[in-house]
Coordinates of C-alpha atoms in Angstrom, one line a residue:
Chain Y
M293 CA -107.6 129.3 70.1
A294 CA -104.5 128.3 71.6
E295 CA -103.5 126.8 68.5
A296 CA -104.3 130.0 66.4
D297 CA -102.4 132.0 68.6
G298 CA -99.1 129.8 68.6
S299 CA -99.7 129.6 64.5
S300 CA -100.0 133.5 64.9
R301 CA -97.0 133.5 66.8
A302 CA -95.0 131.8 64.1
F303 CA -96.1 133.8 61.6
L304 CA -95.5 136.9 63.6
G305 CA -92.7 138.5 62.0
L306 CA -94.3 138.3 58.6
S307 CA -97.2 140.8 59.5
D308 CA -94.8 143.4 60.0
V309 CA -93.5 143.6 56.7
S310 CA -96.0 146.0 55.5
I311 CA -97.6 146.4 52.1
S312 CA -98.7 150.1 51.4
E313 CA -101.9 149.7 49.8
D314 CA -102.3 153.1 48.9
I315 CA -100.1 153.0 45.8
P316 CA -102.8 151.6 42.9
V317 CA -101.4 149.7 40.4
E318 CA -102.5 150.7 37.0
G319 CA -101.5 150.7 33.5
D320 CA -102.4 150.3 29.9
I321 CA -101.7 146.7 28.1
S322 CA -102.5 148.3 24.9
M323 CA -99.3 148.7 22.4
P324 CA -98.6 152.2 21.6
P325 CA -99.8 153.2 18.4
T326 CA -97.4 152.1 15.8
S327 CA -94.3 154.5 15.2
S328 CA -93.2 151.8 12.7
S329 CA -96.0 152.8 10.4
Q330 CA -93.5 155.9 9.6
D331 CA -90.9 153.4 8.3
D332 CA -93.0 151.4 5.5
G333 CA -95.2 154.2 5.4
F334 CA -94.5 154.5 1.6
S335 CA -94.2 150.4 1.2
T336 CA -92.5 149.4 -2.1
L337 CA -95.9 148.0 -3.5
D338 CA -97.5 151.1 -3.9
E339 CA -94.6 153.2 -6.0
P340 CA -93.9 152.6 -9.5
V341 CA -91.3 149.7 -10.2
K342 CA -88.8 152.5 -11.8
D343 CA -88.3 154.4 -7.9
T344 CA -87.5 151.1 -6.2
V345 CA -84.9 150.0 -8.9
L346 CA -83.5 153.5 -8.8
R347 CA -83.4 153.3 -4.9
D348 CA -81.4 150.4 -5.2
L349 CA -79.0 151.5 -7.9
K350 CA -78.3 154.8 -6.1
A351 CA -77.3 152.9 -2.8
V352 CA -75.2 150.5 -4.8
G353 CA -73.8 153.7 -6.7
N354 CA -73.0 155.1 -3.5
K355 CA -71.0 152.1 -2.0
F356 CA -69.2 152.3 -5.4
V357 CA -68.3 155.9 -4.8
H358 CA -67.1 155.2 -1.3
V359 CA -65.0 152.1 -2.8
L360 CA -63.5 155.0 -4.9
Y361 CA -62.5 157.2 -2.3
P362 CA -62.1 155.0 0.9
K363 CA -62.6 156.7 4.4
K364 CA -63.8 155.2 7.6
S365 CA -67.3 155.2 6.9
K366 CA -70.5 153.5 8.7
A367 CA -73.0 153.6 5.6
L368 CA -71.4 151.1 3.8
L369 CA -71.4 148.4 6.7
R370 CA -74.6 149.6 7.9
D371 CA -76.7 149.1 5.1
W372 CA -75.2 146.1 3.3
D373 CA -76.4 144.6 0.1
L374 CA -74.9 141.5 -2.1
W375 CA -75.8 143.2 -5.4
G376 CA -72.6 145.3 -6.3
P377 CA -70.5 142.4 -5.4
L378 CA -72.6 139.8 -7.7
L379 CA -72.5 142.3 -10.5
L380 CA -68.5 142.9 -10.1
C381 CA -68.0 139.1 -9.9
V382 CA -70.1 137.9 -12.9
T383 CA -68.4 141.3 -14.9
L384 CA -64.7 140.1 -14.0
A385 CA -65.6 136.1 -14.2
L386 CA -67.0 137.0 -18.1
L387 CA -64.0 139.4 -18.8
L388 CA -61.6 136.4 -17.9
Q389 CA -63.2 134.5 -20.7
G390 CA -62.4 134.1 -23.9
G391 CA -58.7 133.8 -22.9
S392 CA -56.3 131.2 -24.8
V393 CA -58.5 128.3 -25.6
D394 CA -56.4 125.4 -26.6
S395 CA -58.5 122.4 -26.0
K396 CA -55.2 120.7 -24.8
D397 CA -53.2 123.2 -22.3
D398 CA -55.4 123.9 -19.5
G399 CA -55.9 127.9 -20.1
G400 CA -57.0 130.4 -17.6
P401 CA -59.8 129.9 -14.8
Q402 CA -63.1 129.0 -16.1
F403 CA -66.2 131.0 -15.3
A404 CA -67.0 129.0 -12.6
E405 CA -63.5 128.8 -10.9
V406 CA -63.7 132.7 -10.6
F407 CA -67.2 132.8 -9.2
V408 CA -65.9 129.9 -6.5
I409 CA -62.6 131.6 -6.0
I410 CA -64.6 135.0 -5.2
W411 CA -67.4 133.5 -3.2
F412 CA -65.7 131.1 -1.4
G413 CA -62.7 133.1 -0.4
S414 CA -65.0 136.1 1.0
L415 CA -66.5 133.0 2.8
I416 CA -63.5 131.8 4.4
I417 CA -61.9 135.3 5.2
T418 CA -65.1 136.3 7.0
L419 CA -65.2 133.6 9.1
N420 CA -61.6 133.8 9.8
S421 CA -62.2 137.4 10.9
K422 CA -65.5 136.2 13.2
L423 CA -63.5 133.3 14.5
L424 CA -60.6 136.1 15.5
G425 CA -63.1 137.5 17.4
G426 CA -64.5 140.2 15.0
T427 CA -67.4 142.6 15.8
I428 CA -68.5 142.5 12.2
S429 CA -71.5 140.7 11.0
F430 CA -71.2 138.3 8.5
F431 CA -72.9 139.9 5.5
Q432 CA -71.5 143.2 6.1
S433 CA -68.1 141.8 5.7
L434 CA -69.2 139.9 2.6
C435 CA -70.4 143.0 1.2
V436 CA -66.9 144.9 2.0
L437 CA -65.1 142.1 0.5
G438 CA -67.2 142.1 -2.1
Y439 CA -67.3 146.0 -3.5
C440 CA -63.7 146.2 -3.1
I441 CA -63.3 143.7 -5.9
M442 CA -64.2 147.0 -8.1
P443 CA -60.6 148.6 -8.2
L444 CA -59.5 145.0 -10.1
T445 CA -62.5 144.9 -12.2
V446 CA -61.5 148.3 -13.7
A447 CA -57.9 147.1 -13.9
M448 CA -59.3 144.0 -16.0
V449 CA -60.9 146.3 -18.4
V450 CA -57.8 148.5 -18.7
C451 CA -55.8 145.0 -19.5
R452 CA -58.3 144.0 -21.9
I453 CA -58.3 147.4 -23.6
V454 CA -54.4 147.6 -23.2
L455 CA -54.4 144.2 -25.1
L456 CA -56.1 145.0 -28.1
G457 CA -53.2 146.8 -29.0
G458 CA -50.7 144.0 -29.0
S459 CA -49.3 141.7 -26.4
G460 CA -46.0 142.7 -26.2
T461 CA -43.0 143.7 -23.4
V462 CA -44.8 147.2 -22.9
S463 CA -48.1 146.0 -22.8
F464 CA -47.2 143.7 -20.1
V465 CA -45.4 146.6 -18.1
V466 CA -48.3 148.8 -18.8
R467 CA -50.5 146.0 -17.5
L468 CA -48.3 144.8 -14.4
V469 CA -48.6 148.6 -13.3
V470 CA -52.2 148.6 -13.6
V471 CA -52.6 145.2 -11.9
C472 CA -50.4 146.3 -9.0
A473 CA -51.8 149.8 -8.1
S474 CA -55.2 148.3 -8.2
F475 CA -54.9 145.5 -6.0
G476 CA -52.3 148.1 -3.6
W477 CA -56.0 149.7 -3.9
S478 CA -58.2 147.3 -3.1
T479 CA -56.2 145.8 0.0
F480 CA -56.4 149.4 1.4
A481 CA -60.2 150.0 0.6
S482 CA -61.1 146.9 2.4
T483 CA -58.9 147.4 5.4
A484 CA -59.9 150.8 6.0
F485 CA -63.3 149.3 6.2
L486 CA -62.6 146.1 8.1
A487 CA -59.5 146.6 10.3
D488 CA -61.3 148.5 12.8
S489 CA -63.8 145.8 14.0
Q490 CA -60.9 143.7 15.0
P491 CA -58.9 144.0 18.6
Q492 CA -55.4 145.6 18.3
N493 CA -53.2 142.6 18.7
R494 CA -54.6 140.8 15.8
K495 CA -55.0 143.0 12.9
A496 CA -52.2 141.6 10.9
L497 CA -53.8 138.3 11.1
V498 CA -57.1 139.3 9.6
V499 CA -55.4 141.8 7.3
Y500 CA -53.1 138.8 5.9
P501 CA -56.1 136.8 4.3
V502 CA -57.4 139.7 2.4
F503 CA -54.2 140.5 1.1
L504 CA -53.7 137.0 -0.2
F505 CA -57.5 136.8 -1.7
Y506 CA -56.9 140.2 -3.7
F507 CA -53.5 138.9 -4.8
V508 CA -54.6 135.5 -6.4
I509 CA -57.3 137.6 -8.2
G510 CA -54.8 140.2 -9.5
W511 CA -52.8 137.7 -11.1
M512 CA -55.4 135.7 -12.5
I513 CA -55.9 139.1 -14.2
L514 CA -52.3 139.6 -14.7
T515 CA -52.0 136.6 -16.6
F516 CA -54.9 136.3 -19.0
A517 CA -53.8 135.6 -22.0
P518 CA -56.1 136.6 -25.2
A519 CA -56.9 134.0 -27.9
Q520 CA -54.8 134.8 -31.2
Chain G
M184 CA -98.1 142.1 69.7
A185 CA -101.8 141.4 69.7
N186 CA -104.2 144.9 70.1
T187 CA -107.0 144.1 71.2
K188 CA -108.7 146.6 69.5
D189 CA -111.1 145.9 66.5
P190 CA -108.9 144.9 63.7
F191 CA -111.7 146.6 61.6
E192 CA -111.1 149.7 63.2
F193 CA -108.6 152.2 60.9
Q194 CA -105.3 152.4 63.2
E195 CA -102.5 154.4 62.4
F196 CA -99.4 152.6 61.6
E197 CA -96.4 153.7 63.2
E198 CA -92.9 154.1 61.2
A199 CA -91.2 150.8 60.4
E200 CA -87.9 151.2 62.5
S201 CA -90.4 151.9 65.8
L202 CA -92.4 148.7 64.8
L203 CA -89.6 146.5 64.2
E204 CA -87.9 147.8 67.5
E205 CA -90.9 146.4 69.7
T206 CA -89.9 142.9 68.0
R207 CA -86.4 142.1 67.4
D208 CA -87.0 138.8 66.8
A209 CA -88.9 138.9 63.8
T210 CA -87.5 138.1 61.0
T211 CA -86.6 141.1 58.5
I212 CA -85.3 140.7 55.1
N213 CA -83.3 143.5 54.1
I214 CA -80.6 143.9 50.7
D215 CA -77.6 144.8 52.8
D216 CA -78.1 142.3 55.4
V217 CA -77.9 139.7 52.5
N218 CA -74.4 140.8 51.5
E219 CA -73.1 141.3 55.2
F220 CA -74.2 137.5 55.5
R221 CA -72.1 136.2 52.6
K222 CA -68.9 137.9 53.6
Q223 CA -68.9 136.5 56.9
R224 CA -69.3 133.1 55.7
R225 CA -66.7 133.5 52.8
P226 CA -63.6 133.1 55.7
G227 CA -65.3 130.7 56.9
R228 CA -65.4 128.2 53.8
D229 CA -66.7 124.9 55.4
E230 CA -70.2 124.9 53.4
V231 CA -69.6 122.7 50.3
E232 CA -72.3 124.9 48.3
E233 CA -70.4 128.0 49.0
D234 CA -67.3 125.9 47.9
L235 CA -68.9 124.8 45.1
L236 CA -70.2 128.2 43.9
A237 CA -66.6 129.8 44.4
N238 CA -64.8 127.4 42.5
D239 CA -67.3 127.7 39.5
D240 CA -66.6 131.3 39.5
K241 CA -62.6 130.5 39.5
A242 CA -63.0 127.9 37.1
E243 CA -65.0 129.9 34.7
L244 CA -62.1 132.7 35.1
L245 CA -59.0 130.6 34.5
S246 CA -60.1 128.2 32.2
G247 CA -60.5 131.2 29.9
Q248 CA -64.0 130.3 28.5
K249 CA -63.0 126.6 27.2
K250 CA -66.4 125.5 27.3
N251 CA -67.3 122.4 26.1
A252 CA -69.1 123.4 23.0
P253 CA -70.4 120.7 20.8
F254 CA -68.3 120.0 17.1
W255 CA -71.1 121.3 15.4
S256 CA -71.1 124.9 16.9
F257 CA -69.4 127.9 16.4
D258 CA -68.0 128.6 19.7
Y259 CA -66.1 125.0 19.5
Y260 CA -64.1 126.4 16.6
Q261 CA -63.3 129.8 17.9
K262 CA -61.1 128.3 21.2
F263 CA -59.0 127.7 18.1
F264 CA -58.1 131.0 16.5
D265 CA -57.2 132.5 19.9
V266 CA -53.9 133.4 19.0
D267 CA -52.4 137.0 18.7
T268 CA -50.1 138.1 16.0
Y269 CA -47.2 137.8 17.6
Q270 CA -47.4 134.2 18.9
V271 CA -48.5 133.2 15.4
R272 CA -44.9 134.7 14.1
S273 CA -43.0 133.2 16.8
R274 CA -44.8 129.7 15.8
I275 CA -43.5 129.9 12.2
I276 CA -40.0 131.0 13.8
G277 CA -40.0 128.1 15.9
S278 CA -41.2 125.7 13.3
V279 CA -37.8 126.3 11.2
L280 CA -35.3 126.7 13.9
P281 CA -34.7 122.9 15.3
W282 CA -32.9 123.6 18.5
R283 CA -31.7 120.2 20.2
G284 CA -33.8 119.5 23.4
K285 CA -36.6 122.1 22.9
N286 CA -39.9 120.6 21.2
F287 CA -42.0 122.5 18.8
I288 CA -45.2 121.3 20.6
E289 CA -43.9 121.7 23.9
L290 CA -42.6 125.3 24.0
Y291 CA -45.1 127.0 21.5
V292 CA -48.1 125.2 21.3
R293 CA -48.9 123.5 24.6
R294 CA -52.7 123.7 25.7
N295 CA -53.2 126.4 22.7
P296 CA -53.2 125.0 19.6
D297 CA -54.6 127.0 16.7
L298 CA -56.1 126.4 13.4
Y299 CA -55.5 129.6 11.9
G300 CA -51.5 128.9 11.2
P301 CA -52.1 125.5 9.4
F302 CA -55.3 126.9 7.3
W303 CA -53.6 129.7 6.0
I304 CA -50.2 128.5 5.7
C305 CA -51.3 125.6 3.4
A306 CA -53.2 128.4 1.7
T307 CA -50.5 130.5 1.1
L308 CA -48.3 127.4 -0.1
V309 CA -50.8 126.4 -2.5
F310 CA -51.2 129.6 -4.5
A311 CA -47.2 130.1 -4.5
I312 CA -46.6 126.9 -5.6
A313 CA -49.2 127.6 -8.4
I314 CA -47.8 131.0 -8.9
C315 CA -44.0 130.0 -8.8
G316 CA -44.6 126.9 -10.8
N317 CA -46.3 128.8 -13.8
L318 CA -43.5 131.8 -13.5
S319 CA -40.7 129.3 -13.6
K320 CA -42.1 127.5 -16.7
F321 CA -42.3 130.6 -18.2
L322 CA -38.9 131.6 -17.5
V323 CA -37.4 128.4 -18.7
N324 CA -39.3 128.3 -21.9
L325 CA -38.4 132.4 -22.4
G326 CA -37.1 132.9 -25.8
S327 CA -38.3 129.9 -27.6
P328 CA -40.6 130.7 -30.1
N329 CA -43.2 127.9 -30.3
Y330 CA -44.0 128.1 -26.5
K331 CA -47.6 130.1 -25.9
Y332 CA -47.7 131.1 -22.6
T333 CA -50.7 129.4 -20.5
A334 CA -51.8 130.1 -16.9
E335 CA -52.4 126.6 -16.1
F336 CA -54.9 127.5 -13.5
G337 CA -55.8 123.7 -13.2
K338 CA -52.6 123.3 -11.1
V339 CA -54.2 124.8 -8.1
T340 CA -56.8 122.0 -7.7
I341 CA -54.0 119.5 -7.9
A342 CA -51.6 121.7 -5.6
A343 CA -54.4 122.1 -3.2
T344 CA -55.4 118.5 -2.9
A345 CA -52.2 117.6 -2.4
I346 CA -50.8 119.9 0.6
Y347 CA -54.4 119.8 2.4
S348 CA -54.4 115.7 2.3
Y349 CA -50.7 116.5 3.6
A350 CA -51.5 118.6 6.3
W351 CA -54.7 116.5 7.6
L352 CA -54.3 113.1 6.8
V353 CA -50.6 112.6 7.8
P354 CA -51.3 113.8 11.2
L355 CA -54.6 111.9 11.4
A356 CA -52.7 108.7 10.8
L357 CA -50.0 109.7 13.3
W358 CA -52.3 110.4 16.2
G359 CA -54.4 107.0 15.3
F360 CA -51.0 105.3 15.7
L361 CA -49.4 107.0 18.7
L362 CA -52.6 106.6 20.2
W363 CA -52.7 102.8 19.4
R364 CA -49.2 102.5 20.6
N365 CA -50.3 104.7 24.0
S366 CA -52.9 101.5 24.9
K367 CA -50.0 99.3 24.7
V368 CA -47.1 100.8 25.8
M369 CA -47.2 103.9 28.8
N370 CA -46.0 106.7 27.0
L371 CA -45.0 110.1 28.9
V372 CA -45.7 112.4 26.3
T373 CA -49.2 112.6 24.5
Y374 CA -50.1 114.9 21.9
S375 CA -53.9 115.7 21.2
F376 CA -54.8 116.1 17.1
M377 CA -54.9 119.5 16.9
E378 CA -51.2 119.7 18.5
I379 CA -50.0 117.3 15.9
V380 CA -51.9 119.5 13.0
C381 CA -50.5 122.3 14.5
A382 CA -46.8 121.1 14.0
Y383 CA -47.5 120.0 10.6
G384 CA -49.1 123.2 9.3
Y385 CA -46.3 125.2 10.8
S386 CA -43.4 122.8 9.5
L387 CA -44.6 123.5 5.9
S388 CA -43.8 127.3 6.4
I389 CA -40.3 126.6 5.0
Y390 CA -41.5 125.5 1.8
I391 CA -43.0 129.3 1.1
P392 CA -39.4 131.1 1.1
A393 CA -38.0 127.6 -0.9
V394 CA -40.9 127.6 -3.6
V395 CA -40.2 131.2 -4.4
L396 CA -36.0 130.5 -4.8
W397 CA -37.3 127.4 -7.0
I398 CA -38.2 130.2 -9.7
I399 CA -34.7 130.7 -10.7
P400 CA -33.9 128.3 -13.1
S401 CA -30.7 127.0 -11.8
E402 CA -30.8 123.3 -11.2
G403 CA -28.2 123.5 -8.4
L404 CA -29.9 126.4 -6.7
R405 CA -33.2 124.2 -6.7
W406 CA -31.9 120.8 -5.0
F407 CA -29.9 123.2 -2.5
S408 CA -32.9 124.7 -1.6
V409 CA -34.9 121.1 -1.5
V410 CA -32.4 119.8 0.7
L411 CA -32.0 122.5 2.9
A412 CA -35.6 122.8 3.7
L413 CA -36.0 119.1 3.9
C414 CA -33.5 119.4 6.6
L415 CA -35.0 122.2 8.8
S416 CA -38.2 120.6 8.5
G417 CA -37.9 117.4 9.1
S418 CA -35.4 117.9 12.2
V419 CA -38.2 120.3 13.7
L420 CA -40.7 117.4 13.6
L421 CA -38.1 114.3 14.2
L422 CA -37.5 116.4 17.6
T423 CA -40.9 117.3 18.3
F424 CA -42.1 113.7 17.9
W425 CA -39.2 111.8 19.3
P426 CA -40.9 111.9 22.6
A427 CA -43.6 110.9 22.2
I428 CA -42.4 107.4 20.5
K429 CA -38.6 106.7 22.2
D430 CA -40.4 104.9 25.3
D431 CA -41.7 102.2 22.7
H432 CA -40.0 99.2 21.4
I433 CA -36.9 100.3 19.5
R434 CA -38.0 99.2 16.2
V435 CA -41.4 100.7 16.6
S436 CA -39.4 104.0 16.8
I437 CA -37.4 104.1 14.1
A438 CA -40.4 102.6 12.0
F439 CA -42.4 105.6 13.1
M440 CA -39.5 108.4 12.6
S441 CA -38.7 107.1 9.0
A442 CA -42.1 107.3 7.8
I443 CA -42.3 111.0 9.0
V444 CA -39.1 111.7 7.2
V445 CA -39.8 109.7 4.1
L446 CA -43.5 111.4 3.7
N447 CA -41.9 115.0 4.3
V448 CA -39.3 113.9 1.5
L449 CA -42.5 112.4 -0.9
L450 CA -43.9 115.8 -0.8
A451 CA -40.8 117.9 -1.3
V452 CA -39.4 115.9 -4.2
G453 CA -43.1 115.6 -5.7
F454 CA -43.6 119.3 -5.6
K455 CA -40.6 120.0 -7.5
A456 CA -40.9 117.2 -10.0
Y457 CA -44.3 118.3 -10.8
F458 CA -44.5 121.7 -10.6
F459 CA -41.0 122.8 -11.8
S460 CA -39.9 120.2 -14.3
S461 CA -37.1 121.9 -16.1
E462 CA -37.3 120.4 -19.5
S463 CA -35.1 122.6 -21.7
P464 CA -36.3 124.8 -24.7
H465 CA -34.2 122.5 -26.5
Q466 CA -36.0 119.4 -26.1
Q467 CA -39.6 121.0 -26.6
T468 CA -38.4 122.3 -29.8
N469 CA -37.3 119.1 -31.0
S470 CA -40.9 117.5 -30.0
S471 CA -43.1 120.1 -31.6
S472 CA -41.2 119.8 -34.9
V473 CA -42.1 115.8 -34.7
V474 CA -45.1 116.9 -34.5
T475 CA -45.4 119.6 -37.5
L476 CA -43.5 116.9 -39.7
V477 CA -45.9 114.0 -38.7
Q478 CA -49.0 117.0 -39.7
S479 CA -47.5 118.2 -43.0
K480 CA -47.5 114.4 -44.4
P481 CA -51.2 113.8 -45.3
H482 CA -50.6 117.2 -47.7
T483 CA -47.9 115.8 -49.8

């Protein structure tokens, strides 16, 4: 009894901490009925293929329109896709073929070189902006850089048409103007989307590689000389 | 506090405070008390544990997130991109203005080497050389009827290989050499690998305007700009590396310095000779007329 007293004295304080016993603990472990079923309520397996394809095409086309009229829109950043960049890259690389194919002199870039420059360049720029502390995600940045190649692809088409008419000085001047304008447009469009994600005192550090990237692509377009 | 009442009997409990007052020596835990406790201990500072905790926090704040991340992780490289625009600009300007007694690494780079400058300066130089070389060849051959313009895109690969190996392998060799000498002779100044890469990368920045100048097909102007660029970048490099090697044996120092100079000269002259070869159109028409002569022979 004495020991019980002693031990109870040691634990004297604990008994003063009162755990109220009148608040019942109850709950429900089951998950709430899935509200996510509304999201994929129409699973793409149930709809005709035409609908699926058209929906994706509409998204791609929507982004092309955003590049044409660049304003700071979140839609381009949020729903990224890489179909548009792939399409543009392949088109550009194909149009840059068929140049002067002298077997001795090296002519324009090969298909693989264009591909590598565009994708590797976009990758390096994205890594650069992330390392500098940017908040944009990896694929979003690739998406923006790829879509902003569109003005340059349009310029390539225009250049090829102009070259059909001859390759004198006049055609060169026209091509120069078109390429310069589209290069400026591309750079402006991509900085409108990318610059916001950088801290203030590093914006120039992020914009410069984009400038270099589109400059090199513009150079490839301008120096395209068709086979005669 | 032994209530001799029956413990199973229903009892009304009083408010907590009155209960506590009865037993003042009871151990009670209160959140506000803990903070008071900590505040009282801080001025004392004799407990080792408290010191360690405080130092950890301070160290984290002071070092500015220089965590020891492994080199295959993203965070490791992020600390090499911790520069602002004005810092990059001042480093570029500092790399082309040699000032006696001022050391590029000491002044600009110390404790914060960056990889942004070296990488993008090298990339710009690669494309600048390819584009300007192409333009200069076009201008040299302008007016010559046999010349057919080609974009010469393969030269970009060659330029890239040359520049990036200069910007990475030479610092690696220098760093290895300095490390070896440091084990023999105690040097006051030691540079880390990233700092040497930084110095070399920024020293290439003078060549970008030089290369643009080389488009103009005037030999005198070209040689003048080559010599000027060599002098500026070479002297910045020499001033940077002299403190690292001056405590060494005199012959080793001289050999080291002349190696830096020789490599720089080789790079500049090599670029000029390979990308900006100025064969005159006259020579070219001669060679092409010889070719047509040889081709026409089987017809007769």
